[in-house]
Amino acid sequence: MELSIPLLLFTFVSLWCSLCTAKGVNGSLPLVIWHGMGDSCCNPLSMGSIKSLIEKHVPGIYVRSLMIGNNIVEDTYNGFLMNANKQIQEVCKKIQTDSKLKNGYNAIGFSQGGQFCQAGIMKLYSITNELEVKMSYKVNLQKLANFVMVMFNNDTMVQPKQTEWFGFYKPGQDKELYTLRQSTLYIEDRLGLRAMDSQGKLHFLSVDGDHLRFTEDWFIEKIINKFMK
Ligand SMILES: *[C@@H]1O[C@H](CO)[C@@H](O)[C@H](O)[C@H]1NC(C)=O
Ligand SMILES: *[C@@H]1O[C@H](CO)[C@@H](O)[C@H](O)[C@H]1NC(C)=O
């Protein structure tokens, strides 16, 4: 079971658009932020401050921090409790109806690999029409400019921390891990991941520290300056 569903989230790009909005004033690509479990889209101590930091350093950028549910409390609870399939449906709807994202965007995920793998996401895979899904994902993946994955080297919250790079345990045990690049999904390029990788669009970053502990300087240097300007 090598499917890394979390990535799929970012492949939903709307094909229809009524109010087409221009890119950010200075031409920077919009950004979608996907928070991890136990967090929320707009927590001033986490995603909220990251959003502000980015907006400060990239004037005019459009940043969408995804909220699952109707408010911050729901968003936080849903990360733990809501059926993963429903979470993804809701997020897809939000991305599809956001016309500012229709011409492509960057996406940054924080530990969501753990969130979704542990939510028993395989259920989604089996109930969805496999072929149809794969084809549309593959096409849409090409609209994603960069996919940046951040692993926290000393993470005590997400186990294993490698899920932050979309690795996971090999089936039937909890010691050996495979990496995204070792997965069938990647090797057979079912979703276009391998193609993205060969175009230099997949980025595996790591930083010393516990879950979501990084300095502002690190974030500015490694993420904002590199990917958002
Ligand atoms: C666009 O970028 C320039 C130079 O980086 C900056 O001075 C200016 O404030 C930006 N424009 C807006 C509207 O943010
Ligand atoms: C954090 O993890 C890195 C890489 O595994 C290790 O080199 C470092 O010593 C760790 N730091 C702490 C404080 O545990």
Short mmCIF file of N, CA, C and O and ligand atoms in Angstrom, two decimals, residues 153-154 161 207-209, ligand 2:
data_model
loop_
_atom_site.label_atom_id
_atom_site.label_comp_id
_atom_site.label_asym_id
_atom_site.label_seq_id
_atom_site.Cartn_x
_atom_site.Cartn_y
_atom_site.Cartn_z
N ASN A 153 13.87 16.84 11.94
CA ASN A 153 14.78 15.76 12.31
C ASN A 153 14.55 15.20 13.71
O ASN A 153 14.84 14.05 13.99
N ASN A 154 14.04 16.03 14.59
CA ASN A 154 13.87 15.59 15.97
C ASN A 154 12.39 15.62 16.35
O ASN A 154 12.03 16.01 17.46
N LYS A 161 8.85 10.19 11.43
CA LYS A 161 9.00 11.54 10.87
C LYS A 161 9.12 11.51 9.35
O LYS A 161 8.83 12.48 8.67
N VAL A 207 15.17 19.90 8.71
CA VAL A 207 15.70 20.89 9.65
C VAL A 207 15.75 20.26 11.04
O VAL A 207 14.85 19.50 11.42
N ASP A 208 16.83 20.53 11.76
CA ASP A 208 16.93 20.02 13.13
C ASP A 208 15.89 20.70 14.00
O ASP A 208 15.64 21.89 13.85
N GLY A 209 15.32 19.93 14.88
CA GLY A 209 14.33 20.51 15.79
C GLY A 209 13.09 19.64 15.86
O GLY A 209 12.91 18.73 15.06
C1 LIG B 2 18.30 16.06 15.75
O1 LIG B 2 18.41 15.13 14.70
C2 LIG B 2 19.63 15.22 14.00
C3 LIG B 2 19.54 14.29 12.80
O2 LIG B 2 19.04 13.06 13.13
C4 LIG B 2 20.78 14.90 14.93
O3 LIG B 2 22.00 15.01 14.24
C5 LIG B 2 20.76 15.89 16.09
O4 LIG B 2 21.73 15.57 17.03
C6 LIG B 2 19.38 15.90 16.76
N1 LIG B 2 19.35 16.96 17.76
C7 LIG B 2 18.82 16.79 18.96
C8 LIG B 2 18.80 17.97 19.84
O5 LIG B 2 18.36 15.71 19.33
#
